[in-house]
Coordinates of C-alpha atoms in Angstrom, one line a residue:
Chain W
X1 CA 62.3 -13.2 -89.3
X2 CA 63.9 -16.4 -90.1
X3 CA 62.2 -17.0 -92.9
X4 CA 63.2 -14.0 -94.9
X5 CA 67.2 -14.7 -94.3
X6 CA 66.9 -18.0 -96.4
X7 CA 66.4 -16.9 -99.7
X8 CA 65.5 -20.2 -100.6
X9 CA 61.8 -19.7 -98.3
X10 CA 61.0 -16.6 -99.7
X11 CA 57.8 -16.4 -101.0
X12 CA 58.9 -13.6 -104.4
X13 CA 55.7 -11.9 -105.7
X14 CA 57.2 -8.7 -106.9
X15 CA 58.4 -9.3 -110.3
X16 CA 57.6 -6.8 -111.4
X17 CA 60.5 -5.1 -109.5
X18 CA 62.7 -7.3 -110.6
X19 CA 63.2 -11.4 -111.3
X20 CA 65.6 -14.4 -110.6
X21 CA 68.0 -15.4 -113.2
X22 CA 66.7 -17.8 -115.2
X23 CA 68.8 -21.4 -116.1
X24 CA 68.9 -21.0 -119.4
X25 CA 70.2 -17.0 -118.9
X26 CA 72.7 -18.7 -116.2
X27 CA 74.1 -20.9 -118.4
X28 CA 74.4 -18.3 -121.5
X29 CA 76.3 -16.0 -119.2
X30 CA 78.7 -17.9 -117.5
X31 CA 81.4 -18.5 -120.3
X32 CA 81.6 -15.0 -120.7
X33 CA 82.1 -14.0 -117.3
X34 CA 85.9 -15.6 -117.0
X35 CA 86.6 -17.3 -120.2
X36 CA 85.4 -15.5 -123.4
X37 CA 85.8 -12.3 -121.7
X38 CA 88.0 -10.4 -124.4
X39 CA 86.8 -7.1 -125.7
X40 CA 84.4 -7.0 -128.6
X41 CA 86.5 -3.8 -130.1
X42 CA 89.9 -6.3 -130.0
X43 CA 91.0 -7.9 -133.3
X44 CA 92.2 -11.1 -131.7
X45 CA 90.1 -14.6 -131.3
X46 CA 89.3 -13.7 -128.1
X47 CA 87.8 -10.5 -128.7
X48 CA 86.3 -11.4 -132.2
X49 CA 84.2 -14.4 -129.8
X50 CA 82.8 -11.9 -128.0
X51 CA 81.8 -9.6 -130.7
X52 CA 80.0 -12.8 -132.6
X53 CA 78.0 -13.7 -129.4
X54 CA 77.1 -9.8 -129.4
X55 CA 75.7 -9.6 -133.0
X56 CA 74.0 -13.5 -132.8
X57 CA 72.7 -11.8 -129.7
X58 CA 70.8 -8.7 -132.2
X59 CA 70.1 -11.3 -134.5
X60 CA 68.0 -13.4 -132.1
X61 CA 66.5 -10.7 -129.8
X62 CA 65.4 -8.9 -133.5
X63 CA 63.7 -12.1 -134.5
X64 CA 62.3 -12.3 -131.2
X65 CA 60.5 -8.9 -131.6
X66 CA 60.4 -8.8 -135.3
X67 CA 62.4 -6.2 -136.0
X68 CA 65.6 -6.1 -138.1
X69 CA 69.4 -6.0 -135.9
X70 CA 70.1 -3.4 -136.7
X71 CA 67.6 -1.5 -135.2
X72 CA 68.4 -3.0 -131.9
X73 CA 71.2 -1.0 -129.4
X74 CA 71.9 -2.2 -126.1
X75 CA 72.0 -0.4 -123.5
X76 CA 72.2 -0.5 -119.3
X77 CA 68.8 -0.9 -119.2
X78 CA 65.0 0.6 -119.2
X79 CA 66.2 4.2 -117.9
X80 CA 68.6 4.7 -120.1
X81 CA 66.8 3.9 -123.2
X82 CA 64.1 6.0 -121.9
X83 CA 66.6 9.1 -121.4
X84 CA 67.7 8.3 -124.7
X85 CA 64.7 8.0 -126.8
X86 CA 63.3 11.0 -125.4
X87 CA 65.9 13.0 -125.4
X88 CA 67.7 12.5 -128.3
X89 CA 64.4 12.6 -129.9
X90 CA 63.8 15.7 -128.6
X91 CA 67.2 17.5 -130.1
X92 CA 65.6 16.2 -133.6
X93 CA 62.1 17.5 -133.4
X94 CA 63.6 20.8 -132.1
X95 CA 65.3 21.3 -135.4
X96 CA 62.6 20.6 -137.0
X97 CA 60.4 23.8 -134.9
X98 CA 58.8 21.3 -132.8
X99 CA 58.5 21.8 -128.8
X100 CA 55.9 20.1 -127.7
X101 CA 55.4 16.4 -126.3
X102 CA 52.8 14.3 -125.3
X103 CA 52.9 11.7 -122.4
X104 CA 51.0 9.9 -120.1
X105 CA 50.4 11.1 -116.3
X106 CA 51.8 7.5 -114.9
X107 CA 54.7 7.2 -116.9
X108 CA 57.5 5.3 -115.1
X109 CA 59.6 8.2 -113.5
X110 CA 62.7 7.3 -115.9
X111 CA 60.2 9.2 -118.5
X112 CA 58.6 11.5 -116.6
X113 CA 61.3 13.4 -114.8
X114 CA 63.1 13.4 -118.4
X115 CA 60.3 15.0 -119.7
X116 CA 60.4 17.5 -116.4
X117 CA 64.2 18.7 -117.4
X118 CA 62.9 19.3 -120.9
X119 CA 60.0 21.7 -119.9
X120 CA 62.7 24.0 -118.3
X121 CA 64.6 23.9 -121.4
X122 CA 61.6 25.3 -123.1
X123 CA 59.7 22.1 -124.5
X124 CA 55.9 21.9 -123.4
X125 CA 54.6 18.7 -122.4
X126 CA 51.2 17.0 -122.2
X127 CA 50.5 14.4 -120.1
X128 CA 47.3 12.7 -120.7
X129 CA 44.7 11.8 -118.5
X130 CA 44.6 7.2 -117.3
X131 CA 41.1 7.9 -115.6
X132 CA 40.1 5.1 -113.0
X133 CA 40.6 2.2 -115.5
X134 CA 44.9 3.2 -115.6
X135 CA 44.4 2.8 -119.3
X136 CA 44.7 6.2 -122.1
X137 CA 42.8 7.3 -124.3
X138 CA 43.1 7.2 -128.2
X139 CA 40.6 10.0 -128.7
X140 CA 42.4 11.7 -125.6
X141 CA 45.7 11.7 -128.3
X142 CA 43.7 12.6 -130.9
X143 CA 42.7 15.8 -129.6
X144 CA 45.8 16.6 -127.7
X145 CA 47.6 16.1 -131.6
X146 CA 44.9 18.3 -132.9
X147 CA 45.3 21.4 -130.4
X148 CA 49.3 21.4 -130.2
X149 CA 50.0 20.7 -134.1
X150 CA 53.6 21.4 -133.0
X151 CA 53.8 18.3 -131.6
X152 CA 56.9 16.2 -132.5
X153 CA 57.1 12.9 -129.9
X154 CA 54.6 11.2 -127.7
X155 CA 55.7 8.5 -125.4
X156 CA 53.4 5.7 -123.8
X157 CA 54.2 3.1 -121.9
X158 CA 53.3 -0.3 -122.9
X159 CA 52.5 -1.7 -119.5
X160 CA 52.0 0.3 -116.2
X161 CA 54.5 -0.7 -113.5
X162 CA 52.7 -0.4 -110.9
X163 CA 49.1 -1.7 -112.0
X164 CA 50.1 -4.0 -115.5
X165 CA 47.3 -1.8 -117.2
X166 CA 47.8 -2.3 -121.2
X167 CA 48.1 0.9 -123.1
X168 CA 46.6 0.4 -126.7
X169 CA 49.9 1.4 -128.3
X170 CA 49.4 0.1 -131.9
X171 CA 46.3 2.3 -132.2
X172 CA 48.3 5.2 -130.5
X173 CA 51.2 5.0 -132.8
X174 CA 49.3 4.3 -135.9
X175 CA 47.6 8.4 -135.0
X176 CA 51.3 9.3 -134.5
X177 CA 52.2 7.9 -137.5
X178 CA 49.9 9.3 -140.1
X179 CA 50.5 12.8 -138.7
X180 CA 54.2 12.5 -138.8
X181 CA 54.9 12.5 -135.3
X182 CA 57.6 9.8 -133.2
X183 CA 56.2 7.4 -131.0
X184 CA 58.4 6.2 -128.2
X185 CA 56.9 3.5 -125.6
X186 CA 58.6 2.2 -122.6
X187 CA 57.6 -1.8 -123.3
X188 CA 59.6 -2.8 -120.1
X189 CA 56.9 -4.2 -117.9
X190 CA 54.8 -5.7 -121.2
X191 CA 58.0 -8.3 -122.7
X192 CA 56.7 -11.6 -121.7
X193 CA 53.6 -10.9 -120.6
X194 CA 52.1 -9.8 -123.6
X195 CA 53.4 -9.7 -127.8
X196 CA 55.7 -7.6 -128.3
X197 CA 56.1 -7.1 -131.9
X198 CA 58.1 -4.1 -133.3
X199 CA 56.1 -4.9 -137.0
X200 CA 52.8 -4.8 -134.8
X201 CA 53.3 -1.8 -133.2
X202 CA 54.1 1.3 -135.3
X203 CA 56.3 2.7 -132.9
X204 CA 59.3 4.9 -133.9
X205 CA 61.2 3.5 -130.7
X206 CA 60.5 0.9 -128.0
X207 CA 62.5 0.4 -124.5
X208 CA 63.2 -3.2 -123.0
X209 CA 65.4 -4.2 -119.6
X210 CA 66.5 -7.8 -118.9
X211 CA 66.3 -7.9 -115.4
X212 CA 62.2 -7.8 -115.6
X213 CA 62.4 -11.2 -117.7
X214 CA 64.9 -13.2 -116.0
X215 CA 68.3 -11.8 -117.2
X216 CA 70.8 -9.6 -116.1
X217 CA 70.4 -6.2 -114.4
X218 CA 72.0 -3.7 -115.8
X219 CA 71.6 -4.4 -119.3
X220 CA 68.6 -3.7 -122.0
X221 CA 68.0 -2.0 -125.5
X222 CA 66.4 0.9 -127.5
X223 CA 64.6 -0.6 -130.5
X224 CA 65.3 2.4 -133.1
X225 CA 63.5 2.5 -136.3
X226 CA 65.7 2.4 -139.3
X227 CA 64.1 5.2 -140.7
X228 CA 65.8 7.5 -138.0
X229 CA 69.0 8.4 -137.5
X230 CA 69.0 9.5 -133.2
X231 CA 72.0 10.8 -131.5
X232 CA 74.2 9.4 -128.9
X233 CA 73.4 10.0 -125.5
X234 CA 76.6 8.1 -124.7
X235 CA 79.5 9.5 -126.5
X236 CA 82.8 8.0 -126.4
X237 CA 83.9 4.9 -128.8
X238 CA 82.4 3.4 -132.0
X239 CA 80.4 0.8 -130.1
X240 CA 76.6 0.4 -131.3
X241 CA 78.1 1.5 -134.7
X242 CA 78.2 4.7 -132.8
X243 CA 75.6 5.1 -131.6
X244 CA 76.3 4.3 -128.1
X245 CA 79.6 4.4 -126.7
X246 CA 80.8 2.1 -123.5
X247 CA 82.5 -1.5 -123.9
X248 CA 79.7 -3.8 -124.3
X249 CA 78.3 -6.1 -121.8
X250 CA 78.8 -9.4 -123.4
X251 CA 77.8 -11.7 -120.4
X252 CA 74.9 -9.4 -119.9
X253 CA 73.5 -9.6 -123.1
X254 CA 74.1 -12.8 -123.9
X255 CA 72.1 -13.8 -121.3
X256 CA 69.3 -11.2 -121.9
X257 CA 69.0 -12.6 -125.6
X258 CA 68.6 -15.9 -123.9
X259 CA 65.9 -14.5 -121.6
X260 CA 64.2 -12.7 -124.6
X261 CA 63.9 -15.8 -126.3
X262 CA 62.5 -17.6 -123.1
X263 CA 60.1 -14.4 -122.5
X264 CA 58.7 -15.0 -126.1
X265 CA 58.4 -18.9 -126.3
X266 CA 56.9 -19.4 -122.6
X267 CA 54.2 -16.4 -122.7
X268 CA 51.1 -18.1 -123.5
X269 CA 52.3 -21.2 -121.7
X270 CA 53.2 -19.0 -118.2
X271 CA 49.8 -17.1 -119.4
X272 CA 47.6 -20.2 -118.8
X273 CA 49.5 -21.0 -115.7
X274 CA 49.0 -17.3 -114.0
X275 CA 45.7 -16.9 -115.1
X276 CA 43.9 -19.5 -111.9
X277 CA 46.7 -17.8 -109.7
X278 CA 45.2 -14.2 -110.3
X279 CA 41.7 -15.5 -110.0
X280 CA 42.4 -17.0 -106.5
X281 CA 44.4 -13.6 -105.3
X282 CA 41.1 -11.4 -106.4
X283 CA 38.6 -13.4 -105.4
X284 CA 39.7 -14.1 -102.2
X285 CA 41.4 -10.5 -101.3
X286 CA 38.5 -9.0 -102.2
X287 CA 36.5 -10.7 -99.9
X288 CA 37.9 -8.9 -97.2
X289 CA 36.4 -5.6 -96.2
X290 CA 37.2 -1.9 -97.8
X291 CA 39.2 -3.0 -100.4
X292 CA 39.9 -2.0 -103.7
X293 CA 41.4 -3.4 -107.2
X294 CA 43.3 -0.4 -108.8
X295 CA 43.3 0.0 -112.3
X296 CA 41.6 -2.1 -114.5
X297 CA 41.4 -6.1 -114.0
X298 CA 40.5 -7.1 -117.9
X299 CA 43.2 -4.9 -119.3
X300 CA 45.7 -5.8 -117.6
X301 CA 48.8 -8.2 -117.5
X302 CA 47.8 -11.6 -116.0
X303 CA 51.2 -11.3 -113.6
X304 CA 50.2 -8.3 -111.8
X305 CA 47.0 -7.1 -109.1
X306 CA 47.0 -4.1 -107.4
X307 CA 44.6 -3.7 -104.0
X308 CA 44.1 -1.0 -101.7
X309 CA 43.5 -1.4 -98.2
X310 CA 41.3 1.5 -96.7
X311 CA 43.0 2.2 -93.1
X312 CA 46.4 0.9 -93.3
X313 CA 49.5 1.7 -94.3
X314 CA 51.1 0.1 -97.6
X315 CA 54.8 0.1 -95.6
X316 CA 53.6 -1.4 -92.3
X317 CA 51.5 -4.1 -94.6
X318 CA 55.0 -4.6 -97.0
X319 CA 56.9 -5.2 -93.1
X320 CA 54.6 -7.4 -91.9
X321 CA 54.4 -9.5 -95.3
X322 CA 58.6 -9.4 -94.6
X323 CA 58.8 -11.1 -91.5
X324 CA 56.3 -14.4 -93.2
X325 CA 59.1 -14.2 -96.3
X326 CA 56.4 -12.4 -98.7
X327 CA 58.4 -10.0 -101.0
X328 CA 55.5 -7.5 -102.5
X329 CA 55.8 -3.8 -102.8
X330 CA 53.2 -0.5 -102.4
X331 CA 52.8 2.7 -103.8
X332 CA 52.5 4.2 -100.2
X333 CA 54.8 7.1 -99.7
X334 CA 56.7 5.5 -97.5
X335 CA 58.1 2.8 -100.0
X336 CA 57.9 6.0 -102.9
X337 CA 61.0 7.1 -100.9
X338 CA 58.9 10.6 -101.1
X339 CA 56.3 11.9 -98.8
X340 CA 53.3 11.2 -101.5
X341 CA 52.0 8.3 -102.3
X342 CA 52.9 6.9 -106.1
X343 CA 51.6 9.4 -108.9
X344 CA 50.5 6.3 -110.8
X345 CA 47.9 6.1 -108.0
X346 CA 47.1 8.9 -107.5
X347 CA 47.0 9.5 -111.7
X348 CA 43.7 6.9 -111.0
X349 CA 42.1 9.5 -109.0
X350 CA 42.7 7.7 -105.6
X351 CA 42.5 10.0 -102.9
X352 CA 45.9 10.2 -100.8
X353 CA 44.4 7.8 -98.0
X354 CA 44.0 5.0 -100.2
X355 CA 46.7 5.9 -102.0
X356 CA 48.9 4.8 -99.2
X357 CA 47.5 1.7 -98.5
X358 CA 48.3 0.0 -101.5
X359 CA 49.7 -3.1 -102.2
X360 CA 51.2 -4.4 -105.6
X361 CA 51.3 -8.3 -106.2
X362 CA 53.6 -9.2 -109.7
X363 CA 53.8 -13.0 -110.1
X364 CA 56.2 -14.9 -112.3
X365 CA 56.2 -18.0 -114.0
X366 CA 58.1 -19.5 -111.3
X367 CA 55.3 -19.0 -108.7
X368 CA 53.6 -21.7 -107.0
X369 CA 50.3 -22.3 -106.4
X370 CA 51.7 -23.4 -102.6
X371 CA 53.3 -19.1 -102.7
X372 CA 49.7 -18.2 -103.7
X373 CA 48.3 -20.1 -100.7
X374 CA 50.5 -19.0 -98.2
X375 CA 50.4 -15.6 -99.1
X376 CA 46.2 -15.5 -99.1
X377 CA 46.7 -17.4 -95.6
X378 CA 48.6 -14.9 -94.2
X379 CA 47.2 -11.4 -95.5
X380 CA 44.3 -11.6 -93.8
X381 CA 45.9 -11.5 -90.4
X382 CA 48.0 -8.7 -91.5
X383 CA 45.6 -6.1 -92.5
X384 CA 43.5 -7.4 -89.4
X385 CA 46.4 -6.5 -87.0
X386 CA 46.7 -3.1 -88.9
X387 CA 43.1 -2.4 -89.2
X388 CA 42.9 -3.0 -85.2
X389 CA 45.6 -0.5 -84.3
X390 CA 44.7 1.6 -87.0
X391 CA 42.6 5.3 -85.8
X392 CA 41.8 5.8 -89.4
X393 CA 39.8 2.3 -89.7
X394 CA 38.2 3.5 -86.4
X395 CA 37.7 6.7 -88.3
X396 CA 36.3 4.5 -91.6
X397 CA 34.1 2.4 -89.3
X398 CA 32.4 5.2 -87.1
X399 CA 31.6 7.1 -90.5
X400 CA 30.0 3.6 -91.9
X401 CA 27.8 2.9 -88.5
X402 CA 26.7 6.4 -88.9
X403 CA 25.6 6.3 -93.2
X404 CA 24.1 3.2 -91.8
X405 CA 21.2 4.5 -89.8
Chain J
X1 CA 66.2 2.4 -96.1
X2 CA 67.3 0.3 -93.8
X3 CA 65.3 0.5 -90.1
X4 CA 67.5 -1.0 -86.9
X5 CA 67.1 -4.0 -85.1
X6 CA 64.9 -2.2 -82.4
X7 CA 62.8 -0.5 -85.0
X8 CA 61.8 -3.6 -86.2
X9 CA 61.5 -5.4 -82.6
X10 CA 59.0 -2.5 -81.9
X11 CA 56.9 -2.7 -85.3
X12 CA 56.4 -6.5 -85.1
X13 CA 55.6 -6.4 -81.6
X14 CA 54.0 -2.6 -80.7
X15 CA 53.9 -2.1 -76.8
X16 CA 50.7 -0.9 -75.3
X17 CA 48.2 -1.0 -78.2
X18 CA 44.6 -0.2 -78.3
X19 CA 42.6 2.1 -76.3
X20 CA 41.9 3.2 -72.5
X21 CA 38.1 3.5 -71.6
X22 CA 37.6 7.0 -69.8
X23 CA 40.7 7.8 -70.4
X24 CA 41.7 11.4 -68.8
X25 CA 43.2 12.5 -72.1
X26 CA 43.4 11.5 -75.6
X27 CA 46.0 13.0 -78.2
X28 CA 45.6 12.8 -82.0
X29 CA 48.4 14.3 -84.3
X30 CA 48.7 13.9 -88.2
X31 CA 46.2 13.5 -90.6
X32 CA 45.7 10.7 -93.3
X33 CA 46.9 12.6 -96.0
X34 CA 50.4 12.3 -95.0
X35 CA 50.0 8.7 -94.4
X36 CA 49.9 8.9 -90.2
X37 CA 47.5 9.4 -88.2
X38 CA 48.7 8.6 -83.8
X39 CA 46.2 8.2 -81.3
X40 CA 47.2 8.1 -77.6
X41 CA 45.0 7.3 -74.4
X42 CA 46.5 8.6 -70.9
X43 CA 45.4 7.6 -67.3
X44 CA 46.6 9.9 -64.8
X45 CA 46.5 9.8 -61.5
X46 CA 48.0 12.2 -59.2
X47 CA 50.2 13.7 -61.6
X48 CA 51.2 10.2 -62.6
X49 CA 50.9 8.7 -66.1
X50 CA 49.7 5.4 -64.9
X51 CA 48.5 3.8 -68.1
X52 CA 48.9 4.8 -71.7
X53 CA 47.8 3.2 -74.4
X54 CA 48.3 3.7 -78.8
X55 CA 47.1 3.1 -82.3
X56 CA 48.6 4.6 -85.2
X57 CA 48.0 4.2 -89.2
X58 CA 51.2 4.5 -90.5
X59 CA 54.7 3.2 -91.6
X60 CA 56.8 0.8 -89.8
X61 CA 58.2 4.0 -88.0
X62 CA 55.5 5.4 -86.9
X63 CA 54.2 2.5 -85.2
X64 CA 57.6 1.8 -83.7
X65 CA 57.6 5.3 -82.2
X66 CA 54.7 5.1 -80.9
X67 CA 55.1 2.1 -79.0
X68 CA 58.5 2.9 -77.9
X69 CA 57.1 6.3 -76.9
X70 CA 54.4 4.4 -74.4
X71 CA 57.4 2.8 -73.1
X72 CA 59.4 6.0 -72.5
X73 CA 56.2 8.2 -70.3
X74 CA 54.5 5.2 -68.8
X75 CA 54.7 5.4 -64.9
X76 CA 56.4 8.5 -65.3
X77 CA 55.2 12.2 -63.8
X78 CA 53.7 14.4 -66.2
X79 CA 56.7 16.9 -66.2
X80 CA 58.9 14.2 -67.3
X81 CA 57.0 12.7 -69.6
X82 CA 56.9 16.7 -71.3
X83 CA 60.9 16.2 -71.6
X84 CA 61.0 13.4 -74.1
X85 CA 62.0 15.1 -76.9
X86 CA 61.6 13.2 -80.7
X87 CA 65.5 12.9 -80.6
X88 CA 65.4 10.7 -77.5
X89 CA 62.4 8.8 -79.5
X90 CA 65.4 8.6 -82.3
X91 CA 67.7 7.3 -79.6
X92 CA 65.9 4.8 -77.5
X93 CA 65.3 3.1 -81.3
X94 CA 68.6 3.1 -81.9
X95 CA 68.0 5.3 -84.9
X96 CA 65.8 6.1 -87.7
X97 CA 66.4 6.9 -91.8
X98 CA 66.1 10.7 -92.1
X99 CA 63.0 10.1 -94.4
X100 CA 61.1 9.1 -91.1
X101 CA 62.4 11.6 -88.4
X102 CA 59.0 13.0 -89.3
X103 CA 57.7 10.2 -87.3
X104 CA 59.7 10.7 -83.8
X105 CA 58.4 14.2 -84.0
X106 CA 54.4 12.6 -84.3
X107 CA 55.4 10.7 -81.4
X108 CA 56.4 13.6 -79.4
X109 CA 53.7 15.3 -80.7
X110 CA 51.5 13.1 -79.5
X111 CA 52.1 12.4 -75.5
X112 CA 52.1 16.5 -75.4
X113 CA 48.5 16.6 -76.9
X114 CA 47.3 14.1 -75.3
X115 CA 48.5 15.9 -72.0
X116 CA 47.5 19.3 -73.1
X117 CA 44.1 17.4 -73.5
X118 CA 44.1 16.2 -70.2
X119 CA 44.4 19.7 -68.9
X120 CA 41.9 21.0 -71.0
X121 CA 39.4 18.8 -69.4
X122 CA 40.6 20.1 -66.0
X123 CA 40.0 23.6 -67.1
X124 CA 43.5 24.3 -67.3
X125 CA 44.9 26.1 -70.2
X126 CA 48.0 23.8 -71.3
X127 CA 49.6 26.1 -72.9
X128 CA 51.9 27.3 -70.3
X129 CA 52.7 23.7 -69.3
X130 CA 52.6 22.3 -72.2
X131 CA 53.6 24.5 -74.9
X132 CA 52.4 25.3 -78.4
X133 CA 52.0 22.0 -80.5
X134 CA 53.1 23.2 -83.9
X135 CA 51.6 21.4 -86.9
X136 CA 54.4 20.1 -88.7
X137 CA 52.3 18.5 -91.4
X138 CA 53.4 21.9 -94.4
X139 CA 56.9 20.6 -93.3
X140 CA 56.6 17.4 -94.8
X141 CA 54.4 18.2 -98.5
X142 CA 55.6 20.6 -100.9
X143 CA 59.1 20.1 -101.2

């Protein structure tokens, strides 16, 4: 218990929940917080400092991602770029006679229950199949385009949250795009891990959030191709040329251009770094009996693994993993806050079971080999502990003895 | 989600885990489905409950019920140990996030079946004594 109340002990492998401010972020935020706080709308000094940081902030994220400023908005984060994109998007294809949109069945729930309010307003929606792999399908798109012709959006995430699987989006956009329809991706878990680059990509709009790559929470961006004019979600003043109203959050996004930047330079170098980490974690949780990688390991961000544990719990595992001052998380249904398990897990065609006994390890480039070793000495106890007290491992075991002869 | 102090005491160190050889009756509730599955192991003697023992797959609340729930019938008559209801489960942990009430009522669940088992091998129908054991499994999926 101990352990876990000083932060400073805490072993963080769940990054891809959220990350630590970074230095450099730190130190772009701070003058904003109590001395160049003015009001980018005001026409004084004070106000006109803070509406310079805000475009030089555009101007560097855009180079960053290789797209041009003023395709950039920011915004309070993944969700609401998500709500945005799709829904604004979806006002526009309406007018146009289109109602239908295609998807993924793991996207991040900021997508998918957007998608869920549309269908009662009369949109149909597609969600295509991940298979075991976590990864879609271009001919899957292909024929999904070809049977609803009235398709006007499809939105893929970049990276899976839960399992880092990579979704080919510049082959998925480049369909969209010759047959005239919008792509949209949430790219929040993919920044820093992997390119992003807007000219790469093809995509009509693109999601990011800071507090995934060391900035801020509470701030982030729709990328917005010029090309297309969408509508507020947030009404109110001219801010975001008016496209989205709501004072802007100069400290917040002058730190998350700062982490942008960061995310962009030190991805290979945090690559190389990660890459022996992930090897350790596989080879040596996979030693241990009944489990299971989810999703697949190639295609995949090098910051993330994904295991099952057959007869266990992913809560009790998360709760044990606590008191050593391991942060991970789990798809169980427990942790979902629901009573199923995650629908990214079981969207791999895990049975429920398994489902629950999951356990998501995202690394950062501040982990330590000295974090890795202390987490692979103390997991095997865990699941050990579990698996003892567990009836379903009994269950498991007594099935195996009795294949066996 | 936060669980309380006792929750927490319970899950890192359960009471009374593992199993009772030729035990007089064995109660299993939940299924894996839903993420829980509780075993429990009585000894009785003369109406007594003089050993009981648990495993459970589950959540951090479901293995501090269980072991709480050892705590709450062991040494006690039969009868009383029928009277603890899933809210005194609740209580005696000081609590429990409405997402896992579902758990205290596993718990209960369990020391009745495992009693209605024990009867059962007696050739007494538990029923009476006991009462009906719903499943409460449709209560949790589906909503």
């Amino acid at each position: 218990m101990s352990n876990s109340n000083n932060p400073n002990e805490i072993i963080y492998l769940d990054n891809a929940a959220t990350t630590r401010i970074s230095p450099a972020v730190l130190n772009a935020i701070q003058p904003y917080l109590n001395e160049l706080y003015g009001n980018a709308s005001s026409l004084y000094s004070l106000g006109r400092e803070s509406a310079k940081t805000l475009e030089k902030a555009r101007t560097d994220i855009a180079e960053a991602i290789h797209c041009e400023p003023r395709e950039i908005f920011f915004t309070s984060g993944g969700s609401e770029s998500n709500n945005w994109a799709i829904k604004s998007a979806a006002m526009l294809i309406a007018k146009q006679g289109k109602k239908h949109i295609i998807t993924s069945a793991f996207e991040h729930h900021a997508v998918l229950h957007v998608l869920a309010g549309l269908e009662k307003q009369g949109f149909e929606v597609t969600a295509l199949p991940v298979y075991k792999e976590g990864i879609v399908r271009v001919s899957d798109l292909e024929k999904a385009l070809s049977e609803h012709p009235d398709t006007g959006l499809v939105t893929i995430m970049y990276v899976n949250n839960e399992i880092g699987t990579i979704q080919p989006i510049s082959e998925l956009a480049e369909l969209c795009r010759t047959r005239g329809v919008w792509f949209h991706t949430d790219a929040v878990q993919a920044l820093g891990n992997i390119p992003v680059n807007i000219e790469k990509l093809n995509v009509g709009f693109l999601s990011l959030s800071g507090h995934k790559v060391h900035a801020m929470k509470g701030v982030g961006l729709l990328y917005v191709n010029k090309k297309i004019l969408l509508p507020a979600l947030i009404e109110g003043g001219a801010q975001e040329r008016g496209f989205r109203a709501g004072t802007e959050n100069i400290a917040g996004i002058a730190g998350f251009a700062a982490a942008v930047k960061e995310a962009v330079i030190n991805m290979e170098t945090k690559n190389a770094k990660l890459l022996p980490f992930r090897e350790k974690l596989y080879n040596s949780i996979m030693k241990l009996e009944r489990v299971h990688l989810n999703g697949d390991y190639e295609q995949r961000t090098i910051n993330n693994l994904n295991f099952s544990f057959e007869g266990i719990e992913g809560e009790a595992l998360l709760l044990h993993l606590d008191l050593a001052g391991i942060c991970c998380s789990s798809g169980s249904a427990c942790t979902s806050g629901s009573l199923d398990p995650s629908h990214v897990l079981l969207a791999l065609g895990l049975p429920h079971e398994i489902a629950h006994g999951s356990l998501r390890i995202s690394m950062s480039e501040y982990t330590t080999e000295a974090e890795i070793d202390r987490f692979l000495e103390v997991l095997p106890g865990i699941v050990k502990k579990l698996r003892d007290m567990s009836p379903l491992w009994e269950i498991i075991n007594t099935n195996l003895s009795l294949k066996a002869f | 989600m936060i669980y309380s102090e006792r929750v927490m005491e319970h899950f890192a160190n359960p009471r009374n885990v593992g199993e009772i050889e030729n035990a007089d009756g064995i109660g299993e509730v939940g299924n894996e489905k839903c993420g829980d599955i509780m075993k429990m192991y009585l000894k009785i003697n003369n109406g007594i409950i003089e050993d009981v023992k648990f495993k459970t797959f589950g959540c951090g609340a479901a293995i501090a019920t269980s072991s709480i729930a050892t705590e709450m019938i062991k040494g006690k008559p039969i009868d009383e140990a029928l009277k603890i209801t899933n809210k005194a489960v609740v209580q005696a942990l000081d609590g429990l996030p409405p997402a896992k009430l579902h758990c205290s009522v596993l718990a209960e669940q369990a020391v009745k079946t495992a009693v209605a088992d024990f009867y059962k091998r007696q050739g007494v129908d538990p029923t009476p004594i006991v009462g009906v054991i719903e499943d409460r499994c449709e209560d949790c999926h589906g909503h």
